[in-house]
Tab-separated table of N, CA, C and O in Angstrom:
chain	number	residue	atom	x	y	z
S	1	UNK	N	130.498	34.144	11.183
S	1	UNK	CA	130.932	33.091	10.298
S	1	UNK	C	131.833	33.709	9.235
S	1	UNK	O	131.544	34.748	8.688
S	2	UNK	N	132.907	33.065	8.936
S	2	UNK	CA	133.835	33.582	7.931
S	2	UNK	C	133.391	33.181	6.528
S	2	UNK	O	132.591	32.277	6.345
S	3	UNK	N	133.924	33.893	5.543
S	3	UNK	CA	133.600	33.601	4.148
S	3	UNK	C	134.188	32.270	3.725
S	3	UNK	O	135.343	31.971	4.014
S	4	UNK	N	133.404	31.488	3.017
S	4	UNK	CA	133.880	30.256	2.413
S	4	UNK	C	134.260	30.592	0.979
S	4	UNK	O	133.388	30.770	0.135
S	5	UNK	N	135.544	30.698	0.709
S	5	UNK	CA	136.009	31.113	-0.611
S	5	UNK	C	135.743	30.069	-1.687
S	5	UNK	O	135.834	30.368	-2.874
S	6	UNK	N	135.393	28.854	-1.287
S	6	UNK	CA	135.042	27.827	-2.266
S	6	UNK	C	133.612	28.015	-2.760
S	6	UNK	O	133.251	27.523	-3.812
S	7	UNK	N	132.801	28.742	-2.016
S	7	UNK	CA	131.418	28.987	-2.378
S	7	UNK	C	131.314	30.388	-2.954
S	7	UNK	O	131.110	31.355	-2.249
S	8	UNK	N	131.448	30.495	-4.275
S	8	UNK	CA	131.483	31.804	-4.921
S	8	UNK	C	130.228	32.069	-5.746
S	8	UNK	O	130.260	32.772	-6.729
S	9	UNK	N	129.135	31.519	-5.323
S	9	UNK	CA	127.895	31.669	-6.066
S	9	UNK	C	127.204	32.988	-5.791
S	9	UNK	O	127.831	34.008	-5.576
S	10	UNK	N	125.896	32.944	-5.769
S	10	UNK	CA	125.071	34.126	-5.650
S	10	UNK	C	124.825	34.506	-4.190
S	10	UNK	O	123.694	34.626	-3.762
S	11	UNK	N	125.851	34.726	-3.388
S	11	UNK	CA	125.638	35.042	-1.986
S	11	UNK	C	124.800	36.303	-1.831
S	11	UNK	O	123.672	36.253	-1.405
S	12	UNK	N	125.350	37.427	-2.170
S	12	UNK	CA	124.637	38.694	-2.055
S	12	UNK	C	125.075	39.558	-3.222
S	12	UNK	O	125.994	40.342	-3.106
S	13	UNK	N	124.402	39.397	-4.334
S	13	UNK	CA	124.775	40.148	-5.522
S	13	UNK	C	124.144	41.541	-5.528
S	13	UNK	O	124.218	42.242	-6.517
S	14	UNK	N	123.555	41.937	-4.410
S	14	UNK	CA	123.002	43.277	-4.302
S	14	UNK	C	124.073	44.275	-3.851
S	14	UNK	O	123.899	45.474	-3.973
S	15	UNK	N	125.191	43.767	-3.337
S	15	UNK	CA	126.270	44.607	-2.828
S	15	UNK	C	127.593	44.231	-3.496
S	15	UNK	O	127.830	43.077	-3.812
S	16	UNK	N	128.440	45.228	-3.674
S	16	UNK	CA	129.755	45.011	-4.272
S	16	UNK	C	130.792	45.144	-3.169
S	16	UNK	O	130.897	46.186	-2.517
S	17	UNK	N	131.563	44.085	-2.953
S	17	UNK	CA	132.584	44.059	-1.915
S	17	UNK	C	133.955	44.182	-2.566
S	17	UNK	O	134.441	43.243	-3.190
S	18	UNK	N	134.581	45.337	-2.397
S	18	UNK	CA	135.893	45.567	-3.012
S	18	UNK	C	137.042	45.009	-2.180
S	18	UNK	O	138.202	45.176	-2.550
S	19	UNK	N	136.726	44.326	-1.083
S	19	UNK	CA	137.770	43.762	-0.219
S	19	UNK	C	138.082	42.307	-0.551
S	19	UNK	O	138.971	41.717	0.053
S	20	UNK	N	137.349	41.741	-1.495
S	20	UNK	CA	137.554	40.347	-1.891
S	20	UNK	C	137.899	40.292	-3.373
S	20	UNK	O	137.144	40.777	-4.212
S	21	UNK	N	139.033	39.692	-3.702
S	21	UNK	CA	139.506	39.639	-5.089
S	21	UNK	C	138.498	38.952	-6.010
S	21	UNK	O	138.249	39.416	-7.119
S	22	UNK	N	137.896	37.853	-5.546
S	22	UNK	CA	136.937	37.153	-6.407
S	22	UNK	C	135.698	38.010	-6.663
S	22	UNK	O	135.095	37.912	-7.712
S	23	UNK	N	135.330	38.867	-5.712
S	23	UNK	CA	134.210	39.791	-5.925
S	23	UNK	C	134.567	40.829	-6.985
S	23	UNK	O	133.761	41.143	-7.854
S	24	UNK	N	135.777	41.354	-6.927
S	24	UNK	CA	136.234	42.333	-7.918
S	24	UNK	C	136.242	41.700	-9.298
S	24	UNK	O	135.761	42.294	-10.265
S	25	UNK	N	136.745	40.483	-9.387
S	25	UNK	CA	136.776	39.789	-10.672
S	25	UNK	C	135.365	39.564	-11.204
S	25	UNK	O	135.104	39.761	-12.392
S	26	UNK	N	134.454	39.166	-10.340
S	26	UNK	CA	133.072	38.940	-10.760
S	26	UNK	C	132.455	40.232	-11.294
S	26	UNK	O	131.873	40.256	-12.379
S	27	UNK	N	132.566	41.307	-10.516
S	27	UNK	CA	131.888	42.553	-10.882
S	27	UNK	C	132.516	43.239	-12.087
S	27	UNK	O	131.806	43.835	-12.884
S	28	UNK	N	133.836	43.180	-12.240
S	28	UNK	CA	134.428	43.797	-13.428
S	28	UNK	C	133.947	43.083	-14.683
S	28	UNK	O	133.631	43.721	-15.685
S	29	UNK	N	133.843	41.758	-14.615
S	29	UNK	CA	133.354	40.998	-15.768
S	29	UNK	C	131.861	41.240	-15.987
S	29	UNK	O	131.416	41.465	-17.115
S	30	UNK	N	131.085	41.202	-14.920
S	30	UNK	CA	129.630	41.367	-15.031
S	30	UNK	C	129.256	42.753	-15.557
S	30	UNK	O	128.284	42.887	-16.306
S	31	UNK	N	130.017	43.772	-15.175
S	31	UNK	CA	129.692	45.136	-15.575
S	31	UNK	C	130.488	45.619	-16.779
S	31	UNK	O	130.220	46.695	-17.309
S	32	UNK	N	131.493	44.834	-17.191
S	32	UNK	CA	132.290	45.204	-18.351
S	32	UNK	C	133.144	46.437	-18.120
S	32	UNK	O	133.267	47.283	-19.002
S	33	UNK	N	133.727	46.538	-16.923
S	33	UNK	CA	134.568	47.685	-16.574
S	33	UNK	C	135.902	47.203	-16.024
S	33	UNK	O	136.053	46.041	-15.654
S	34	UNK	N	136.860	48.123	-15.957
S	34	UNK	CA	138.148	47.797	-15.353
S	34	UNK	C	138.016	47.867	-13.829
S	34	UNK	O	137.030	48.398	-13.289
S	35	UNK	N	139.011	47.373	-13.145
S	35	UNK	CA	139.017	47.434	-11.683
S	35	UNK	C	138.993	48.885	-11.197
S	35	UNK	O	138.286	49.217	-10.251
S	36	UNK	N	139.732	49.744	-11.873
S	36	UNK	CA	139.769	51.158	-11.493
S	36	UNK	C	138.409	51.818	-11.683
S	36	UNK	O	137.955	52.595	-10.839
S	37	UNK	N	137.734	51.499	-12.810
S	37	UNK	CA	136.407	52.051	-13.051
S	37	UNK	C	135.406	51.569	-11.999
S	37	UNK	O	134.564	52.346	-11.526
S	38	UNK	N	135.524	50.303	-11.623
S	38	UNK	CA	134.649	49.750	-10.595
S	38	UNK	C	134.879	50.453	-9.261
S	38	UNK	O	133.928	50.849	-8.587
S	39	UNK	N	136.129	50.637	-8.892
S	39	UNK	CA	136.446	51.311	-7.630
S	39	UNK	C	135.900	52.730	-7.607
S	39	UNK	O	135.328	53.165	-6.603
S	40	UNK	N	136.057	53.455	-8.697
S	40	UNK	CA	135.552	54.823	-8.768
S	40	UNK	C	134.025	54.855	-8.697
S	40	UNK	O	133.451	55.717	-8.028
S	41	UNK	N	133.381	53.927	-9.377
S	41	UNK	CA	131.918	53.883	-9.372
S	41	UNK	C	131.393	53.593	-7.966
S	41	UNK	O	130.438	54.221	-7.507
S	42	UNK	N	132.029	52.659	-7.261
S	42	UNK	CA	131.618	52.342	-5.888
S	42	UNK	C	131.888	53.530	-4.973
S	42	UNK	O	131.062	53.861	-4.114
S	43	UNK	N	132.994	54.196	-5.185
S	43	UNK	CA	133.319	55.371	-4.373
S	43	UNK	C	132.259	56.464	-4.556
S	43	UNK	O	131.858	57.119	-3.598
S	44	UNK	N	131.790	56.644	-5.771
S	44	UNK	CA	130.839	57.709	-6.073
S	44	UNK	C	129.391	57.313	-5.807
S	44	UNK	O	128.588	58.147	-5.379
S	45	UNK	N	129.025	56.052	-6.060
S	45	UNK	CA	127.622	55.641	-5.970
S	45	UNK	C	127.311	54.790	-4.742
S	45	UNK	O	126.152	54.536	-4.461
S	46	UNK	N	128.342	54.302	-4.057
S	46	UNK	CA	128.116	53.387	-2.942
S	46	UNK	C	128.260	51.951	-3.399
S	46	UNK	O	128.507	51.684	-4.569
S	47	UNK	N	128.090	51.008	-2.477
S	47	UNK	CA	128.342	49.607	-2.822
S	47	UNK	C	127.105	48.846	-3.293
S	47	UNK	O	127.164	47.646	-3.520
S	48	UNK	N	126.000	49.526	-3.490
S	48	UNK	CA	124.806	48.885	-4.044
S	48	UNK	C	125.051	48.597	-5.523
S	48	UNK	O	125.402	49.494	-6.297
S	49	UNK	N	124.829	47.346	-5.922
S	49	UNK	CA	125.041	46.970	-7.323
S	49	UNK	C	124.130	47.764	-8.247
S	49	UNK	O	124.557	48.202	-9.319
S	50	UNK	N	122.892	47.984	-7.839
S	50	UNK	CA	121.962	48.755	-8.671
S	50	UNK	C	122.425	50.193	-8.830
S	50	UNK	O	122.356	50.763	-9.921
S	51	UNK	N	122.907	50.806	-7.741
S	51	UNK	CA	123.391	52.182	-7.799
S	51	UNK	C	124.623	52.290	-8.692
S	51	UNK	O	124.765	53.244	-9.459
S	52	UNK	N	125.505	51.309	-8.620
S	52	UNK	CA	126.702	51.309	-9.462
S	52	UNK	C	126.314	51.129	-10.925
S	52	UNK	O	126.839	51.831	-11.794
S	53	UNK	N	125.387	50.228	-11.210
S	53	UNK	CA	124.922	50.048	-12.596
S	53	UNK	C	124.356	51.358	-13.141
S	53	UNK	O	124.654	51.767	-14.257
S	54	UNK	N	123.500	52.011	-12.354
S	54	UNK	CA	122.900	53.266	-12.766
S	54	UNK	C	123.984	54.327	-12.998
S	54	UNK	O	123.952	55.052	-13.990
S	55	UNK	N	124.927	54.403	-12.099
S	55	UNK	CA	126.029	55.364	-12.221
S	55	UNK	C	126.819	55.132	-13.514
S	55	UNK	O	127.128	56.072	-14.233
S	56	UNK	N	127.114	53.882	-13.798
S	56	UNK	CA	127.871	53.565	-15.008
S	56	UNK	C	127.069	53.863	-16.268
S	56	UNK	O	127.620	54.315	-17.259
S	57	UNK	N	125.754	53.641	-16.236
S	57	UNK	CA	124.907	53.959	-17.391
S	57	UNK	C	124.901	55.460	-17.669
S	57	UNK	O	124.960	55.881	-18.817
S	58	UNK	N	124.789	56.253	-16.635
S	58	UNK	CA	124.740	57.701	-16.828
S	58	UNK	C	126.092	58.269	-17.209
S	58	UNK	O	126.163	59.294	-17.870
S	59	UNK	N	127.146	57.583	-16.834
S	59	UNK	CA	128.503	58.048	-17.141
S	59	UNK	C	128.854	57.780	-18.601
S	59	UNK	O	129.582	58.533	-19.206
S	60	UNK	N	128.339	56.693	-19.166
S	60	UNK	CA	128.664	56.346	-20.551
S	60	UNK	C	127.685	56.976	-21.427
S	60	UNK	O	127.198	57.310	-22.191
């Protein structure tokens, strides 16, 4: 099944998908980081939202 871009609710907030613009916008706002910071955090910690949060906490 393909993504329904009109349904941007709480699908799977346990994972960060950097391939969807609306996901990037959601996570940069939710985590208070730039797109570049988000990309680096996902690259280093993986796409788990909890792992990225932890990574960002230890980095700041």
